[in-house]
PDB file of C-alpha atoms in Angstrom:
ATOM      1  CA  MET A  15      34.904 142.225 109.553  1.00  0.00           C
ATOM      2  CA  LYS A  16      31.433 141.002 108.875  1.00  0.00           C
ATOM      3  CA  THR A  17      32.194 137.367 106.859  1.00  0.00           C
ATOM      4  CA  PHE A  18      30.281 133.658 105.970  1.00  0.00           C
ATOM      5  CA  ASN A  19      31.847 131.520 104.484  1.00  0.00           C
ATOM      6  CA  TYR A  20      29.395 128.488 103.643  1.00  0.00           C
ATOM      7  CA  GLN A  21      31.364 124.737 102.797  1.00  0.00           C
ATOM      8  CA  ASN A  22      29.865 122.553 100.086  1.00  0.00           C
ATOM      9  CA  ARG A  23      31.614 118.998 101.239  1.00  0.00           C
ATOM     10  CA  ASN A  24      30.347 115.864 102.222  1.00  0.00           C
ATOM     11  CA  LEU A  25      33.307 113.591 103.092  1.00  0.00           C
ATOM     12  CA  PHE A  26      31.395 110.606 102.821  1.00  0.00           C
ATOM     13  CA  SER A  27      30.388 110.746  99.143  1.00  0.00           C
ATOM     14  CA  GLY A  28      31.915 111.462  95.792  1.00  0.00           C
ATOM     15  CA  PRO A  29      35.655 112.303  94.996  1.00  0.00           C
ATOM     16  CA  HIS A  30      35.456 112.807  99.055  1.00  0.00           C
ATOM     17  CA  LEU A  31      34.811 109.891  99.994  1.00  0.00           C
ATOM     18  CA  LEU A  32      37.607 108.254  97.714  1.00  0.00           C
ATOM     19  CA  GLY A  33      40.168 110.328  99.320  1.00  0.00           C
ATOM     20  CA  LEU A  34      39.363 108.992 102.550  1.00  0.00           C
ATOM     21  CA  ILE A  35      39.695 105.415 100.794  1.00  0.00           C
ATOM     22  CA  LEU A  36      43.326 106.186  99.675  1.00  0.00           C
ATOM     23  CA  VAL A  37      44.496 108.394 103.083  1.00  0.00           C
ATOM     24  CA  LEU A  38      43.740 104.845 104.957  1.00  0.00           C
ATOM     25  CA  VAL A  39      45.117 102.732 102.104  1.00  0.00           C
ATOM     26  CA  GLY A  40      48.071 104.572 102.500  1.00  0.00           C
ATOM     27  CA  ILE A  41      48.325 104.810 105.796  1.00  0.00           C
ATOM     28  CA  PHE A  42      47.955 100.587 105.775  1.00  0.00           C
ATOM     29  CA  VAL A  43      50.551 100.632 103.470  1.00  0.00           C
ATOM     30  CA  LEU A  44      52.894 102.217 105.399  1.00  0.00           C
ATOM     31  CA  ILE A  45      51.978  99.997 108.439  1.00  0.00           C
ATOM     32  CA  SER A  46      52.034  96.974 106.286  1.00  0.00           C
ATOM     33  CA  PRO A  47      55.809  96.257 106.402  1.00  0.00           C
ATOM     34  CA  SER A  48      55.714  95.795 110.073  1.00  0.00           C
ATOM     35  CA  PHE A  49      52.769  92.380 109.347  1.00  0.00           C
ATOM     36  CA  LEU A  50      53.636  91.033 106.728  1.00  0.00           C
ATOM     37  CA  GLU A  51      56.550  89.999 104.504  1.00  0.00           C
ATOM     38  CA  SER A  52      56.614  91.086 100.686  1.00  0.00           C
ATOM     39  CA  GLY A  53      59.046  90.563  97.829  1.00  0.00           C
ATOM     40  CA  SER A  54      59.197  94.470  97.761  1.00  0.00           C
ATOM     41  CA  SER A  55      61.892  96.963  99.017  1.00  0.00           C
ATOM     42  CA  LEU A  56      61.051  99.301 102.372  1.00  0.00           C
ATOM     43  CA  GLU A  57      61.657 102.426  99.526  1.00  0.00           C
ATOM     44  CA  LYS A  58      59.363 101.152  97.197  1.00  0.00           C
ATOM     45  CA  VAL A  59      56.515 100.987 100.309  1.00  0.00           C
ATOM     46  CA  ILE A  60      57.687 104.093 101.474  1.00  0.00           C
ATOM     47  CA  THR A  61      57.296 105.500  97.996  1.00  0.00           C
ATOM     48  CA  ILE A  62      53.393 104.592  97.415  1.00  0.00           C
ATOM     49  CA  GLY A  63      52.468 104.662 100.296  1.00  0.00           C
ATOM     50  CA  VAL A  64      53.153 108.070 100.815  1.00  0.00           C
ATOM     51  CA  ALA A  65      52.333 109.061  97.766  1.00  0.00           C
ATOM     52  CA  THR A  66      48.804 107.799  97.626  1.00  0.00           C
ATOM     53  CA  LEU A  67      48.183 109.651 101.356  1.00  0.00           C
ATOM     54  CA  ILE A  68      49.504 112.666  99.757  1.00  0.00           C
ATOM     55  CA  ILE A  69      46.547 112.218  96.771  1.00  0.00           C
ATOM     56  CA  GLY A  70      44.019 111.354  99.042  1.00  0.00           C
ATOM     57  CA  LEU A  71      45.182 114.647 101.369  1.00  0.00           C
ATOM     58  CA  ILE A  72      44.950 116.281  98.782  1.00  0.00           C
ATOM     59  CA  ILE A  73      41.785 115.413  97.593  1.00  0.00           C
ATOM     60  CA  LEU A  74      40.363 115.579 101.095  1.00  0.00           C
ATOM     61  CA  SER A  75      40.929 119.249 101.301  1.00  0.00           C
ATOM     62  CA  SER A  76      38.919 120.297  97.742  1.00  0.00           C
ATOM     63  CA  TYR A  77      35.816 121.785  97.941  1.00  0.00           C
ATOM     64  CA  SER A  78      33.672 124.356  96.760  1.00  0.00           C
ATOM     65  CA  GLY A  79      32.287 127.712  98.127  1.00  0.00           C
ATOM     66  CA  THR A  80      30.981 130.751  98.836  1.00  0.00           C
ATOM     67  CA  LEU A  81      32.493 133.874 100.771  1.00  0.00           C
ATOM     68  CA  LEU A  82      30.773 136.702 101.897  1.00  0.00           C
ATOM     69  CA  ASP A  83      32.199 139.751 102.538  1.00  0.00           C
ATOM     70  CA  PHE A  84      29.383 142.229 104.232  1.00  0.00           C
ATOM     71  CA  SER A  85      31.819 144.968 105.334  1.00  0.00           C
ATOM     72  CA  LYS A  86      33.230 145.583 101.633  1.00  0.00           C
ATOM     73  CA  ASN A  87      30.088 144.051 100.194  1.00  0.00           C
ATOM     74  CA  ARG A  88      31.500 141.377  97.880  1.00  0.00           C
ATOM     75  CA  TYR A  89      30.869 137.388  97.485  1.00  0.00           C
ATOM     76  CA  LYS A  90      32.906 135.297  95.868  1.00  0.00           C
ATOM     77  CA  ASN A  91      32.439 131.766  94.713  1.00  0.00           C
ATOM     78  CA  TYR A  92      35.581 129.740  95.061  1.00  0.00           C
ATOM     79  CA  PHE A  93      37.142 126.277  95.049  1.00  0.00           C
ATOM     80  CA  SER A  94      39.562 125.205  97.858  1.00  0.00           C
ATOM     81  CA  ILE A  95      42.518 123.038  97.206  1.00  0.00           C
ATOM     82  CA  LEU A  96      45.162 122.222 100.099  1.00  0.00           C
ATOM     83  CA  GLY A  97      43.206 125.742 102.385  1.00  0.00           C
ATOM     84  CA  PHE A  98      44.095 128.030  98.761  1.00  0.00           C
ATOM     85  CA  ARG A  99      40.796 129.636  97.654  1.00  0.00           C
ATOM     86  CA  PHE A 100      40.671 130.199  93.868  1.00  0.00           C
ATOM     87  CA  GLY A 101      37.808 132.791  92.871  1.00  0.00           C
ATOM     88  CA  ASP A 102      36.823 135.995  91.460  1.00  0.00           C
ATOM     89  CA  TRP A 103      35.736 138.523  93.439  1.00  0.00           C
ATOM     90  CA  ASN A 104      32.115 139.943  92.997  1.00  0.00           C
ATOM     91  CA  GLN A 105      30.029 143.034  93.703  1.00  0.00           C
ATOM     92  CA  LEU A 106      27.657 141.698  96.164  1.00  0.00           C
ATOM     93  CA  PRO A 107      23.512 143.012  96.026  1.00  0.00           C
ATOM     94  CA  GLN A 108      21.922 144.583  99.203  1.00  0.00           C
ATOM     95  CA  ILE A 109      20.515 141.547 101.011  1.00  0.00           C
ATOM     96  CA  SER A 110      16.584 142.205 102.220  1.00  0.00           C
ATOM     97  CA  LYS A 111      15.666 138.554 102.984  1.00  0.00           C
ATOM     98  CA  ILE A 112      16.577 134.949 104.851  1.00  0.00           C
ATOM     99  CA  GLU A 113      14.447 132.427 104.540  1.00  0.00           C
ATOM    100  CA  VAL A 114      15.298 128.877 106.136  1.00  0.00           C
ATOM    101  CA  LEU A 115      12.662 126.071 103.656  1.00  0.00           C
ATOM    102  CA  PRO A 116      12.287 122.531 105.155  1.00  0.00           C
ATOM    103  CA  TYR A 117      12.954 120.068 101.764  1.00  0.00           C
ATOM    104  CA  SER A 118      12.328 117.067 101.034  1.00  0.00           C
ATOM    105  CA  TYR A 119      13.794 114.740  97.929  1.00  0.00           C
ATOM    106  CA  LYS A 120      14.284 111.392  96.321  1.00  0.00           C
ATOM    107  CA  SER A 121      17.654 110.668  96.835  1.00  0.00           C
ATOM    108  CA  GLN A 122      18.934 107.084  94.444  1.00  0.00           C
ATOM    109  CA  ASN A 123      22.363 105.953  93.460  1.00  0.00           C
ATOM    110  CA  VAL A 124      22.979 104.625  89.956  1.00  0.00           C
ATOM    111  CA  PRO A 125      22.884 100.622  89.435  1.00  0.00           C
ATOM    112  CA  ASN A 126      25.329  99.994  88.807  1.00  0.00           C
ATOM    113  CA  GLY A 127      25.109  96.035  87.985  1.00  0.00           C
ATOM    114  CA  ILE A 128      27.201  95.911  92.047  1.00  0.00           C
ATOM    115  CA  SER A 129      26.152  97.136  94.467  1.00  0.00           C
ATOM    116  CA  PRO A 130      22.360  97.766  95.932  1.00  0.00           C
ATOM    117  CA  THR A 131      20.169 100.187  94.115  1.00  0.00           C
ATOM    118  CA  LEU A 132      19.843 102.155  97.203  1.00  0.00           C
ATOM    119  CA  SER A 133      16.515 105.472  97.441  1.00  0.00           C
ATOM    120  CA  GLY A 134      15.131 107.117  99.778  1.00  0.00           C
ATOM    121  CA  THR A 135      13.839 110.532 100.625  1.00  0.00           C
ATOM    122  CA  VAL A 136      15.646 112.855 102.635  1.00  0.00           C
ATOM    123  CA  ASN A 137      14.737 115.701 104.802  1.00  0.00           C
ATOM    124  CA  SER A 138      16.928 118.801 104.231  1.00  0.00           C
ATOM    125  CA  PHE A 139      17.320 122.740 105.633  1.00  0.00           C
ATOM    126  CA  LYS A 140      17.592 125.292 102.404  1.00  0.00           C
ATOM    127  CA  VAL A 141      18.914 128.727 103.496  1.00  0.00           C
ATOM    128  CA  SER A 142      17.618 131.066 100.814  1.00  0.00           C
ATOM    129  CA  LEU A 143      18.979 135.281 100.013  1.00  0.00           C
ATOM    130  CA  PHE A 144      16.606 137.623  98.558  1.00  0.00           C
ATOM    131  CA  SER A 145      17.484 140.824  96.989  1.00  0.00           C
ATOM    132  CA  LYS A 146      15.413 143.892  97.339  1.00  0.00           C
ATOM    133  CA  SER A 147      13.926 142.743  93.590  1.00  0.00           C
ATOM    134  CA  HIS A 148      12.720 139.649  95.390  1.00  0.00           C
ATOM    135  CA  GLN A 149      15.180 137.528  93.644  1.00  0.00           C
ATOM    136  CA  ARG A 150      17.250 134.863  95.566  1.00  0.00           C
ATOM    137  CA  VAL A 151      21.088 135.793  95.128  1.00  0.00           C
ATOM    138  CA  PHE A 152      21.926 132.840  96.897  1.00  0.00           C
ATOM    139  CA  SER A 153      20.954 129.437  98.619  1.00  0.00           C
ATOM    140  CA  PHE A 154      23.017 126.880 101.471  1.00  0.00           C
ATOM    141  CA  HIS A 155      21.846 123.731 102.222  1.00  0.00           C
ATOM    142  CA  TYR A 156      22.011 122.522 105.358  1.00  0.00           C
ATOM    143  CA  SER A 157      21.324 118.622 106.610  1.00  0.00           C
ATOM    144  CA  LYS A 158      20.324 119.890 110.400  1.00  0.00           C
ATOM    145  CA  LEU A 159      17.718 122.566 111.079  1.00  0.00           C
ATOM    146  CA  ASN A 160      19.813 124.306 114.229  1.00  0.00           C
ATOM    147  CA  LYS A 161      22.518 124.188 111.920  1.00  0.00           C
ATOM    148  CA  ALA A 162      20.172 126.098 108.896  1.00  0.00           C
ATOM    149  CA  VAL A 163      18.627 128.604 111.806  1.00  0.00           C
ATOM    150  CA  LYS A 164      21.903 129.492 113.265  1.00  0.00           C
ATOM    151  CA  LYS A 165      23.966 130.109 110.023  1.00  0.00           C
ATOM    152  CA  ALA A 166      20.538 132.138 108.615  1.00  0.00           C
ATOM    153  CA  ASN A 167      20.687 134.832 111.722  1.00  0.00           C
ATOM    154  CA  GLN A 168      24.220 135.328 111.849  1.00  0.00           C
ATOM    155  CA  ILE A 169      24.400 136.381 108.226  1.00  0.00           C
ATOM    156  CA  ALA A 170      20.730 138.143 109.076  1.00  0.00           C
ATOM    157  CA  VAL A 171      22.678 140.217 111.772  1.00  0.00           C
ATOM    158  CA  ASP A 172      25.457 141.130 108.981  1.00  0.00           C
ATOM    159  CA  SER A 173      23.363 141.620 106.651  1.00  0.00           C
ATOM    160  CA  ASN A 174      20.423 143.678 108.462  1.00  0.00           C
ATOM    161  CA  ALA A 175      18.170 141.924 106.567  1.00  0.00           C
ATOM    162  CA  ASP A 176      14.942 140.429 107.906  1.00  0.00           C
ATOM    163  CA  LEU A 177      15.063 136.850 109.548  1.00  0.00           C
ATOM    164  CA  ILE A 178      11.771 134.676 108.031  1.00  0.00           C
ATOM    165  CA  ILE A 179      11.827 130.655 109.585  1.00  0.00           C
ATOM    166  CA  SER A 180       9.014 128.574 107.585  1.00  0.00           C
ATOM    167  CA  SER A 181       6.807 126.726 109.282  1.00  0.00           C
ATOM    168  CA  ILE A 182       8.719 123.160 110.127  1.00  0.00           C
ATOM    169  CA  GLN A 183       6.654 119.837 110.753  1.00  0.00           C
TER     170      GLN A 183
END
């Protein structure tokens, strides 16, 4: 089966960061009775710790993505929660060309009066898939060049498309 699965997730930003924090808080709550005294019952501490841990794990396991199935010539844009992918299959246009392009953008968090306003240039790599009519069909983003080239090569082999790697400074 010739498939390609692109997962759009970053564990250290957005809601995934909240999920990671909730998991850590849940673990802390569960082990805290061993070294902290509390007026709460052990059942209440365990309930809060397990609930926080479960909510954090659900948030951590959720992400969006794209699944390409070259053997059946179809694709699915999906949202995954706890490993279950929700989305509909669509007809995959024939891919004729795949390009790996470097790109940079300025990243800036929103000033909120509490945390420092950080900004900077982010260098990244885009794997773009083009149809025979030269329309961009999909675009996948990677932070490392070698991973972008490896994934683009995998797609090129599975789809019998031309691979073009743009000059990268």
